Coordinates of C-alpha atoms (C1' of nucleotides) in Angstrom, one line a residue:
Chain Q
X90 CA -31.0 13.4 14.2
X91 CA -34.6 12.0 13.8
X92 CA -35.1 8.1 13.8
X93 CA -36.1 8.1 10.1
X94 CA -32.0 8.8 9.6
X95 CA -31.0 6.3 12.5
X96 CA -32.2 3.7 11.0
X97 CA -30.3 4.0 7.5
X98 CA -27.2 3.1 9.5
X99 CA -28.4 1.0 12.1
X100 CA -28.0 -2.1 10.1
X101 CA -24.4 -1.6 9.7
X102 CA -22.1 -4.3 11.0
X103 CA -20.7 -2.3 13.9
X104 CA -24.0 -1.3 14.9
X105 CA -26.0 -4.4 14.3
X106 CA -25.2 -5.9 17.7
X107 CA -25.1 -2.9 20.3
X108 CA -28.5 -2.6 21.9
X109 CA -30.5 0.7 21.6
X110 CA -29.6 2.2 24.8
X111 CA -26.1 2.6 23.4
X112 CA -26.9 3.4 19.7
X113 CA -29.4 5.9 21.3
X114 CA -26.4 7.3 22.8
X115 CA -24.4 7.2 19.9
X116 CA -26.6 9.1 17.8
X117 CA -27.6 11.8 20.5
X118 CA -25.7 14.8 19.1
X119 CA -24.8 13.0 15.8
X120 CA -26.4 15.0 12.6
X121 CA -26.9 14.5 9.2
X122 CA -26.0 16.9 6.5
X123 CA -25.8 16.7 2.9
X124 CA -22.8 18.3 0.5
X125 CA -22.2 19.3 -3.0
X126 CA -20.3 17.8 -5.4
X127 CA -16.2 18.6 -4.8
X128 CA -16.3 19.4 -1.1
X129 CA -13.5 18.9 0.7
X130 CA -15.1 17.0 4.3
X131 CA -11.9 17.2 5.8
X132 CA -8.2 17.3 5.4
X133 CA -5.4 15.3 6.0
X134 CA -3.3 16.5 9.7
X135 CA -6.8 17.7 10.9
X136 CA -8.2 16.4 15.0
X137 CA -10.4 13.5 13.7
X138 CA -14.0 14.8 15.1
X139 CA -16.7 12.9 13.9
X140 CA -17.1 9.4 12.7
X141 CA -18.3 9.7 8.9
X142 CA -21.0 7.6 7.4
X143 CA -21.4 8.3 4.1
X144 CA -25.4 7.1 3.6
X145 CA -25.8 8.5 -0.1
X146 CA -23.8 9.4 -2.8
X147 CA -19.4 9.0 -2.8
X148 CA -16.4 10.1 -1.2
X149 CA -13.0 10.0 -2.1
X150 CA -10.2 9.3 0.1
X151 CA -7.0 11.0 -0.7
X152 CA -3.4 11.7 0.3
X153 CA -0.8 14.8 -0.5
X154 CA 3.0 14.8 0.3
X155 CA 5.1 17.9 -1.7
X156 CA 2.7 18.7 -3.7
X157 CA 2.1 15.2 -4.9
X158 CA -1.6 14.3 -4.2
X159 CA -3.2 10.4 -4.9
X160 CA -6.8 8.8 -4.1
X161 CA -6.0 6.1 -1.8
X162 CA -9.5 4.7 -1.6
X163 CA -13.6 5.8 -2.3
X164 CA -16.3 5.2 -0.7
X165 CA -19.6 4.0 -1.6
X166 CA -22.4 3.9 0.4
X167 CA -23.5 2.8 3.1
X168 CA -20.1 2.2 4.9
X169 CA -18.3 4.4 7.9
X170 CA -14.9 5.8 7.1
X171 CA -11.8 6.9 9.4
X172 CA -12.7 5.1 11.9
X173 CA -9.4 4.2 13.2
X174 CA -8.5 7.8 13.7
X175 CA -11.5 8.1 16.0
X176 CA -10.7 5.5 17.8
X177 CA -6.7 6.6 18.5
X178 CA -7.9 10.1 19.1
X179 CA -5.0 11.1 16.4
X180 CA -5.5 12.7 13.3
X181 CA -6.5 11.8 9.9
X182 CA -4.0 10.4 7.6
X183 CA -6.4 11.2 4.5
X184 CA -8.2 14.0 3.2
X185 CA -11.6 13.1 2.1
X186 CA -13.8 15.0 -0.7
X187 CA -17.6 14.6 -2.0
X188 CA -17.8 13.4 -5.7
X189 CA -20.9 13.5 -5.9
X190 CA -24.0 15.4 -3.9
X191 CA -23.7 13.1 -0.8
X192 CA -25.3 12.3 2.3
X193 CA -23.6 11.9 5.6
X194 CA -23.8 10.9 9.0
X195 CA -21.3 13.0 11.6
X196 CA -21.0 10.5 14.8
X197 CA -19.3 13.2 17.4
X198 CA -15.8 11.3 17.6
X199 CA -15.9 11.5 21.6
X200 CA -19.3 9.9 22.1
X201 CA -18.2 6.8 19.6
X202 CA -14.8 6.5 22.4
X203 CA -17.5 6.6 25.2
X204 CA -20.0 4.1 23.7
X205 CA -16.8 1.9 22.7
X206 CA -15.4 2.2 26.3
X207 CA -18.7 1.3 27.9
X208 CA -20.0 -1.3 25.4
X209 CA -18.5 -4.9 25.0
X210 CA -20.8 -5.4 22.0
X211 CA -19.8 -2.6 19.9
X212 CA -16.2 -2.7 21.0
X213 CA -16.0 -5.9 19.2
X214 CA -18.0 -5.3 16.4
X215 CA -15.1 -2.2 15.7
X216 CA -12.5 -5.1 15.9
X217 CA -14.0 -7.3 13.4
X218 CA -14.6 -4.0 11.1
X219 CA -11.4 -2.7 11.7
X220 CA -9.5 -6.4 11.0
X221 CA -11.4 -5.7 7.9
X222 CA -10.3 -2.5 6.9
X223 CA -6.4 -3.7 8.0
X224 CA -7.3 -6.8 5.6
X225 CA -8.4 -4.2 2.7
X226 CA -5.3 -2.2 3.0
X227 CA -2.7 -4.7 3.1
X228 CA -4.4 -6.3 -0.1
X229 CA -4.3 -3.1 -1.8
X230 CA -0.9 -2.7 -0.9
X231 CA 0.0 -6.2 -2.7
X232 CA -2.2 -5.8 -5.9
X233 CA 0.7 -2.0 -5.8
X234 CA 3.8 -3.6 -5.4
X235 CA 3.4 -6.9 -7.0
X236 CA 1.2 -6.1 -10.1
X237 CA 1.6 -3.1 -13.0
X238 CA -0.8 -0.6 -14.3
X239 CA -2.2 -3.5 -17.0
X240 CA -2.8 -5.9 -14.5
X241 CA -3.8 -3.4 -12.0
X242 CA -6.4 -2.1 -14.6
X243 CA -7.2 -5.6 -15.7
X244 CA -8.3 -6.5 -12.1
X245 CA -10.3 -3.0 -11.4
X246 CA -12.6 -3.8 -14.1
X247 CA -13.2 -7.4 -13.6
X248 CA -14.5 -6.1 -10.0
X249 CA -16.0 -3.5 -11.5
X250 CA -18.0 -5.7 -13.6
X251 CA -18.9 -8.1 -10.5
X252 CA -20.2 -4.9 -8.1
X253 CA -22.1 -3.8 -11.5
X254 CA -23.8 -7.7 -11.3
X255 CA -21.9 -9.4 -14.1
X256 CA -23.2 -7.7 -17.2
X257 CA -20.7 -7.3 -20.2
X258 CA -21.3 -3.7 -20.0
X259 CA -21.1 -1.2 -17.2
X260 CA -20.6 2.4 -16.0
X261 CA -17.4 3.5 -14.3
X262 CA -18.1 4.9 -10.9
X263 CA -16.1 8.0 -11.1
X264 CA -14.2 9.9 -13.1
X265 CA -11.2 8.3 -15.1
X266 CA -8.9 10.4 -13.1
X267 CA -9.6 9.7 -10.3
X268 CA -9.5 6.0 -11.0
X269 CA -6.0 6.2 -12.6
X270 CA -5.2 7.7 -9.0
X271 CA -6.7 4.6 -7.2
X272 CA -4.7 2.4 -9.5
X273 CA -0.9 4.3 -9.2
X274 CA -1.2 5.8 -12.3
X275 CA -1.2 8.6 -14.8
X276 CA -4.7 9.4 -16.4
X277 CA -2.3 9.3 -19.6
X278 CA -0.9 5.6 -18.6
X279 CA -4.3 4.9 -17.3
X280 CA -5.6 5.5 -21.4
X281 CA -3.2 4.2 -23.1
X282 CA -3.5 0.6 -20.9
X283 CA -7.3 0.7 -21.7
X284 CA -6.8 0.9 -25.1
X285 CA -3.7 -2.2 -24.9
X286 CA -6.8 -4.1 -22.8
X287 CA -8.6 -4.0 -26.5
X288 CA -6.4 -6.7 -27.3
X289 CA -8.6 -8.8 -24.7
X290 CA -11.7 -7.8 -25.7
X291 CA -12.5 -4.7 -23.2
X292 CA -13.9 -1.7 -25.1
X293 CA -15.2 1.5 -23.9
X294 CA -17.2 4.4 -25.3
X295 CA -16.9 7.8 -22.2
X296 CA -17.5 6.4 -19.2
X297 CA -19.0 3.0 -20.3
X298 CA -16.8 -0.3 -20.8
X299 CA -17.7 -3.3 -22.0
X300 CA -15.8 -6.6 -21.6
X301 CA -16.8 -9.1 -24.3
X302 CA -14.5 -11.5 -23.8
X303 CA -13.9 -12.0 -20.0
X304 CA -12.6 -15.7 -19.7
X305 CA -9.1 -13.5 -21.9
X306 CA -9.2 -10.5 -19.6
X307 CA -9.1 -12.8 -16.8
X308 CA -6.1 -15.0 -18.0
X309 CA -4.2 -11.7 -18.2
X310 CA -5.5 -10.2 -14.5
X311 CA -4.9 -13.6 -12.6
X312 CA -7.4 -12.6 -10.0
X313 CA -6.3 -14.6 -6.9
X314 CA -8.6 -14.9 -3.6
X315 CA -5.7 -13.3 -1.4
X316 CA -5.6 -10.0 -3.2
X317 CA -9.1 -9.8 -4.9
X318 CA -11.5 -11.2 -2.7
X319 CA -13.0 -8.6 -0.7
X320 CA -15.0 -10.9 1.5
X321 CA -11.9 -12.9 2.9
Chain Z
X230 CA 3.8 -22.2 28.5
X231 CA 5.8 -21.4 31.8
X232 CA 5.1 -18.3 33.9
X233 CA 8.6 -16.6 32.7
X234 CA 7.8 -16.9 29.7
X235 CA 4.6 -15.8 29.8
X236 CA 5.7 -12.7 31.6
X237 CA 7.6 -11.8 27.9
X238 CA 4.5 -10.7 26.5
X239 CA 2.2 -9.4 29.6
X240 CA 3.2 -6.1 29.0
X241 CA 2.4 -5.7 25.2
X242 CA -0.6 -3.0 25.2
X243 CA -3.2 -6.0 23.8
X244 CA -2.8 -7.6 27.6
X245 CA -2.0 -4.7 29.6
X246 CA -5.5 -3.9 30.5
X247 CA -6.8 -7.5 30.8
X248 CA -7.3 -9.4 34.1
X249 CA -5.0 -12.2 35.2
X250 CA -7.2 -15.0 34.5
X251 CA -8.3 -13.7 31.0
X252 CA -4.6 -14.0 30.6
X253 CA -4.5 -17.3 32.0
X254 CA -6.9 -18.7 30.0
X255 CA -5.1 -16.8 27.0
X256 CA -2.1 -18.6 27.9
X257 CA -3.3 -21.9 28.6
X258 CA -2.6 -24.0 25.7
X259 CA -0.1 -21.2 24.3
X260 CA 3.5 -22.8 23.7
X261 CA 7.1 -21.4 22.9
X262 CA 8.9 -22.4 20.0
X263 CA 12.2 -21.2 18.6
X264 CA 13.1 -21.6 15.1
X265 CA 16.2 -21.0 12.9
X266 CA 16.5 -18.9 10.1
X267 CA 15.1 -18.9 6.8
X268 CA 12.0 -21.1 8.1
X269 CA 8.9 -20.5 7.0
X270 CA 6.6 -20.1 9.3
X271 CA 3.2 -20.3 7.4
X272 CA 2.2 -19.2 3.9
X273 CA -0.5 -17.0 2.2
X274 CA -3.6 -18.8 2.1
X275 CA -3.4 -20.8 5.1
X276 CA -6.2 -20.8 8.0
X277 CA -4.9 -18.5 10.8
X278 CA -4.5 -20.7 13.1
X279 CA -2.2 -19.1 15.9
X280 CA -1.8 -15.6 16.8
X281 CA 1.6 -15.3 16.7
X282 CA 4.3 -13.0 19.0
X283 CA 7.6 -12.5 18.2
X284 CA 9.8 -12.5 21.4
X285 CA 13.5 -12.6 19.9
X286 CA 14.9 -12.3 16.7
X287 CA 12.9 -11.3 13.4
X288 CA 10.4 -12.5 10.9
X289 CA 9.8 -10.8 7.4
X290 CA 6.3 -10.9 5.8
X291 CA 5.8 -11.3 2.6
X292 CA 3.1 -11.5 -0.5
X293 CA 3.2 -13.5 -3.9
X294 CA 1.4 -13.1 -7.0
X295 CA 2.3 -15.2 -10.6
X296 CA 5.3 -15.8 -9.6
X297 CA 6.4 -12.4 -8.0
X298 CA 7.3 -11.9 -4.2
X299 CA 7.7 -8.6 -2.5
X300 CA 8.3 -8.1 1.3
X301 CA 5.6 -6.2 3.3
X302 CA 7.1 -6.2 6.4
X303 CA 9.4 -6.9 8.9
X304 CA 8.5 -7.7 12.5
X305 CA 11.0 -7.1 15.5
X306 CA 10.2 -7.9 19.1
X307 CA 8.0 -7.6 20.9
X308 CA 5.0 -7.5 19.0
X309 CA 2.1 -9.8 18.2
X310 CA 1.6 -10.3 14.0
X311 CA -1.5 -11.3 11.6
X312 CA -4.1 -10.3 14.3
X313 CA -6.4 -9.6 11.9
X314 CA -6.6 -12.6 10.3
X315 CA -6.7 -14.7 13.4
X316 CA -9.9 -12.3 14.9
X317 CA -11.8 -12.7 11.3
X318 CA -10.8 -16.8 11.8
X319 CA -9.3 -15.6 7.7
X320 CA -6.6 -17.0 5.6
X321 CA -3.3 -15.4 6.1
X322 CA -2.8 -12.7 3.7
X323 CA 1.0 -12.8 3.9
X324 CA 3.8 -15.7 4.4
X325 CA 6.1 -15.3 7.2
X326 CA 9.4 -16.4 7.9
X327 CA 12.5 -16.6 10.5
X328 CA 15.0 -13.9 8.9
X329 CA 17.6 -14.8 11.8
X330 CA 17.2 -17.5 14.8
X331 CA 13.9 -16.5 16.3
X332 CA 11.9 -16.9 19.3
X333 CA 8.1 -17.2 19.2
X334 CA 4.6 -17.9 21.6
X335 CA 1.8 -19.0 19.4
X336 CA -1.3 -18.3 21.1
X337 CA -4.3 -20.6 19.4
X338 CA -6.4 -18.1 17.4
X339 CA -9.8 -20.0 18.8
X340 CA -8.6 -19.0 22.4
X341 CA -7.8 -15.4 21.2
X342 CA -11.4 -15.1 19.6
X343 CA -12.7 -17.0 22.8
X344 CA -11.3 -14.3 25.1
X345 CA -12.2 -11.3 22.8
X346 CA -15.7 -12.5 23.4
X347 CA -15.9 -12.2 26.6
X348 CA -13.4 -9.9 28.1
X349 CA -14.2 -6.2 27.1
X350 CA -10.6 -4.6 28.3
X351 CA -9.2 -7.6 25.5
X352 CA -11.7 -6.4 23.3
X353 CA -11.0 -2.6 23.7
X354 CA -7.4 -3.3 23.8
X355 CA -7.6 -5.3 20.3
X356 CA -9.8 -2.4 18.7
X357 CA -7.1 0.3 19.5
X358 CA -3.9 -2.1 18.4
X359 CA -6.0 -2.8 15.1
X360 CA -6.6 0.8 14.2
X361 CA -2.9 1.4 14.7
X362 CA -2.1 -1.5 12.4
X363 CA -4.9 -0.4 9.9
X364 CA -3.1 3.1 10.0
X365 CA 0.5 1.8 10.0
X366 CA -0.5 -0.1 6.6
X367 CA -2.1 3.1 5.2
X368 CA 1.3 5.3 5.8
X369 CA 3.0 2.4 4.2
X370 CA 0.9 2.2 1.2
X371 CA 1.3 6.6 1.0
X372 CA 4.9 6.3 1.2
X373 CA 4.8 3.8 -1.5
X374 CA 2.4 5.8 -4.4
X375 CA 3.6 9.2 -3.6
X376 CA 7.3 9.1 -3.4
X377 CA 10.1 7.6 -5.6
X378 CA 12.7 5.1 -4.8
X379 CA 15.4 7.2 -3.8
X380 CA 12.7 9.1 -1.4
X381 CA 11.6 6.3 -0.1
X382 CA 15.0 4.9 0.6
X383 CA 16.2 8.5 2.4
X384 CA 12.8 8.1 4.7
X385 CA 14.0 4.9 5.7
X386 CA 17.2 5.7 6.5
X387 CA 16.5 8.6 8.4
X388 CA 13.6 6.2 10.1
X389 CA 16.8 3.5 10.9
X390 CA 19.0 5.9 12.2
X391 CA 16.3 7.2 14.8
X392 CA 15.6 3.7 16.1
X393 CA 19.2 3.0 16.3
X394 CA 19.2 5.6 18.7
X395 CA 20.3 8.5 16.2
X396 CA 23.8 7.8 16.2
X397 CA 25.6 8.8 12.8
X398 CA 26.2 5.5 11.6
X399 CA 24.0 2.3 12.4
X400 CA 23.4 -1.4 11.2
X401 CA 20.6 -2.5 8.6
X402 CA 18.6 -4.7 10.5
X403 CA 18.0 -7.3 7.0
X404 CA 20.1 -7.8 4.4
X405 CA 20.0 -4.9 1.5
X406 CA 17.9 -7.0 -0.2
X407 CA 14.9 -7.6 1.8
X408 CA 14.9 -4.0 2.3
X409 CA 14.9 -3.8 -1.5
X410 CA 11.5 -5.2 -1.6
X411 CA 9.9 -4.0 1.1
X412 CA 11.0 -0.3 -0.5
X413 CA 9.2 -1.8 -3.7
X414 CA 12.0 -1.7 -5.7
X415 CA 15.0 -4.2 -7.0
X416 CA 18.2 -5.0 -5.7
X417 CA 20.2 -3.1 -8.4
X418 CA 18.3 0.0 -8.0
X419 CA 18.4 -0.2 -4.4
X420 CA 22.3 -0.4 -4.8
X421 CA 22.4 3.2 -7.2
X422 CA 19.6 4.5 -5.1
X423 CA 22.4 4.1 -2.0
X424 CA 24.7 5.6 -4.0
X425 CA 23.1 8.4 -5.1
X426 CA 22.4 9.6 -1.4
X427 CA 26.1 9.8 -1.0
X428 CA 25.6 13.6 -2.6
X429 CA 23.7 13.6 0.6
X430 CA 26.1 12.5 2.7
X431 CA 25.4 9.0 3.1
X432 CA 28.3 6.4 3.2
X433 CA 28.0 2.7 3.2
X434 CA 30.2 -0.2 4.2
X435 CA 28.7 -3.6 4.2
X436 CA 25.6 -3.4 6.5
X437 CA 26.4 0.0 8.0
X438 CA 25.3 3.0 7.1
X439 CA 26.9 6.8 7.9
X440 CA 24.9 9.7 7.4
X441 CA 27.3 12.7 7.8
X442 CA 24.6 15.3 6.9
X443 CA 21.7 14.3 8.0
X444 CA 20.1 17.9 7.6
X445 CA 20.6 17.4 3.8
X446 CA 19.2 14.0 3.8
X447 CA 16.4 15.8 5.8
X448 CA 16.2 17.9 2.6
X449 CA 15.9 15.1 0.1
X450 CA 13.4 13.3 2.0
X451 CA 10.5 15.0 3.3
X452 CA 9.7 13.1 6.1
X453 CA 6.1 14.2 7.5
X454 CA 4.2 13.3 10.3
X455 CA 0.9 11.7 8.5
X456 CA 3.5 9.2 6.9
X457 CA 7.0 9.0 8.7
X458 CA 5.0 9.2 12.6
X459 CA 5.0 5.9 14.0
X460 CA 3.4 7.1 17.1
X461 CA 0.3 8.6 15.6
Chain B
dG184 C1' -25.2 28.6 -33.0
dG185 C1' -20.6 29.3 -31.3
dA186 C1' -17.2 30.0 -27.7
dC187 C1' -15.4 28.1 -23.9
dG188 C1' -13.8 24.7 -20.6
dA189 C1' -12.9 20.1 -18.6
dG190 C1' -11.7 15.7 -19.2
dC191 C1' -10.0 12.4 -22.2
dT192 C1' -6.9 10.8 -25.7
dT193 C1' -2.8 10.6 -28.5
dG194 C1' 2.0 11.1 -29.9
dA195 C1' 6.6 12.5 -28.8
dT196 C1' 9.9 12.6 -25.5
dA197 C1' 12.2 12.2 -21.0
dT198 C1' 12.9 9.8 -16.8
dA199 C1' 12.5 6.0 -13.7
dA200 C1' 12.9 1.4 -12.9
dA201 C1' 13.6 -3.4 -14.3
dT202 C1' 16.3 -6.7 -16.5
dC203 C1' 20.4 -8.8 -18.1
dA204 C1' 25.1 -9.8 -17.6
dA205 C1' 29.4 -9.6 -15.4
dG206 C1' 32.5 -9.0 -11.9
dC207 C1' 33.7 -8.2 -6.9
dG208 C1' 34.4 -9.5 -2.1
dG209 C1' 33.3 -11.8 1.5
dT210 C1' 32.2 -16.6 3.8
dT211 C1' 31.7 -21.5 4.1
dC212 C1' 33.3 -25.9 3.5
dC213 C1' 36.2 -29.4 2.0
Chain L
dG203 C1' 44.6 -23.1 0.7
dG204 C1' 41.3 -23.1 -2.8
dA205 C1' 36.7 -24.0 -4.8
dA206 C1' 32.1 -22.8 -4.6
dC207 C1' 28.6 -19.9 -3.3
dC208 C1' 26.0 -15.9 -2.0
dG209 C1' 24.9 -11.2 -1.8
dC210 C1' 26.2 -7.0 -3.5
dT211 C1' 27.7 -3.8 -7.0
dT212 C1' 28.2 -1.9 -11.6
dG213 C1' 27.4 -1.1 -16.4
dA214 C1' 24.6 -1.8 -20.5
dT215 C1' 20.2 -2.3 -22.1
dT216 C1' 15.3 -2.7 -22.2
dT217 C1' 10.9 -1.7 -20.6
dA218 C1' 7.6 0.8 -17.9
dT219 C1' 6.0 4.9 -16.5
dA220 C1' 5.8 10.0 -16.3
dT221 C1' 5.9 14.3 -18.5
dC222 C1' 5.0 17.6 -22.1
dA223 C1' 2.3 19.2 -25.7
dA224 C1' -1.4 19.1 -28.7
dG225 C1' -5.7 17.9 -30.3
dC226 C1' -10.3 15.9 -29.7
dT227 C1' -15.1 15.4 -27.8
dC228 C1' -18.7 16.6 -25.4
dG229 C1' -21.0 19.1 -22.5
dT230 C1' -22.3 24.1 -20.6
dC231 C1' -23.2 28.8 -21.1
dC232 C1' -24.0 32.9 -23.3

DNA sequence: GGACGAGCTTGATATAAATCAAGCGGTTCC
DNA sequence: GGAACCGCTTGATTTATATCAAGCTCGTCC
């Protein structure tokens, strides 16, 4: 990999504090290879061999079980993903699929164990990332079980609108779908709430919404700090 | 905290690799405290500010939103709980409380973090029990959007009868409905769910379950490794 | 331009789950 | 012993969600 790549990751948080030796190490037989849109990267069951860092682009995170399938999570860029199953050695819980043309970064799965084993510095940067991914999860799991597809909805695109920078009008990130799927729902429930959300002044025209009237959006999502906050 | 009791929790995996006086220092201004049932211990939105391990008895987590509470899980000895939130020094995403007569050492989180700083085998240790938590939570939150009630009640079962040693018939470790909501669904349906599973052979009296045909239950309820595996 | 396909929407319907309302069966406490 | 309570169960009903079946819209491709 040549140092131009490096460098697009090196300022992530679990690599911000390791000192070059060690991210020279890490990045040794590490490569960087770019997909189409709708590749599967991986599948669910599968040895975990690389630590993915998607740099450009967006991967979806999803799960099957008898012939059910779901998106559990995507990812934007520039974040690592499945890290946990690197680190246990075991293998992935999720299947993981381009959206887009993406970019990635493959850390060989065995040199991130070294590193980890070797280097205090990293080893506790991956406990404050992975306390955050646990964090992420469990609030996920809350906004399932305690809120429906409305509210669920209702709180997707208030975030939506905050990662877009605040403006009234914005473009979802992927398909509807595959939204619906993130959200525990039908892409037939998933239109028919967005159309009910009319009643609180969110519009949308394809793949653009618009919320004109956020202060009523928001007295119907109740976004609370423990669920919504992704910084806490 | 005296050295007997200490000894409780020296061989949970998160201090099996660390040095004595790490431990020590861990320890130091750690104290024991048992507690009867139904107490809470701390609520959503607090400051993390013990790392808490269950010794005896059992403590339910649980989540609230606009007036709605749902159980997230349910902790038996021995194992240490909200480690993430005391490494990120974050609010407590979940409440806890006593379910039955428990016994607890509450280590202060600014000693944990103290520790993790400078001893790597603490470090390490916390990196690997994280990623099994982070994983735990994903299975949990699979479980939850790709199966239905009655599904996710025959996984459980079949889940209870194998830590109750596999016996045919075994006790529900909470009452019917705390298991209710940590199952994500309501008392009622919890009851007709039950009964339902009696075409699978499952009887009920009071707290006990009998599953005369487990094979069939087997059937019903899919159980796979990337969800129903504790161990990977 | 026109045919096709994919994703989205809509309506009708079926199913799952929640809610409401009793009643049952224990236990606790005078 | 009996009253009161609590958790569980059951049935009736409502609501939420999924499924099925079209149709629509907007691209792409010939």
């Amino acid at each position: 990999m040549r140092e131009s790549e490096t460098g697009e990751i090196r300022g992530l948080t679990i690599f911000a504090d390791m000192d070059d030796a060690a991210f020279a190490r890490l990045c040794r037989a590490a490569y960087v290879q770019t997909f189409p849109p709708q590749v599967e990267l991986f599948a669910e069951g599968e040895p975990s061999d690389f630590l993915h860092i998607l740099v450009a682009g967006q991967v979806e995170l999803c799960a099957h079980w008898n012939g059910r399938e779901t998106v559990m999570e995507i990812v934007r860029p520039v974040s690592s993903f499945i890290l946990a199953a690197t680190i246990r050695d075991a293998p992935f819980l999720m299947s993981a699929r381009t959206v887009e043309k993406s970019r990635l970064i493959l850390l060989p799965s065995q040199d991130v164990r070294n590193v980890f084993d070797t280097d205090g510095a990293f080893a506790r940067a991956l406990v404050r990332e992975l306390a955050g991914c646990y964090r992420g999860v469990v609030k996920s799991s809350k906004n399932l079980k305690l809120r429906n597809g409305i509210e669920r909805l209702a709180n997707y695109l208030i975030r939506q609108q905050d990662l877009a920078g605040g403006a009234p009008s914005f473009v979802l990130p992927v398909e509807k779908r595959k939204i619906a799927a993130l959200l525990g729902m039908t892409p037939e429930n998933f239109s028919r709430a967005l159309r009910l959300l009319g009643e609180y002044g969110v519009t949308n025209d394809g793949m653009t919404i618009t919320i004109a009237d956020r202060k009523s959006l928001v007295r119907l999502a109740k976004p609370v700090r423990m669920i919504d906050d992704p910084e806490i």
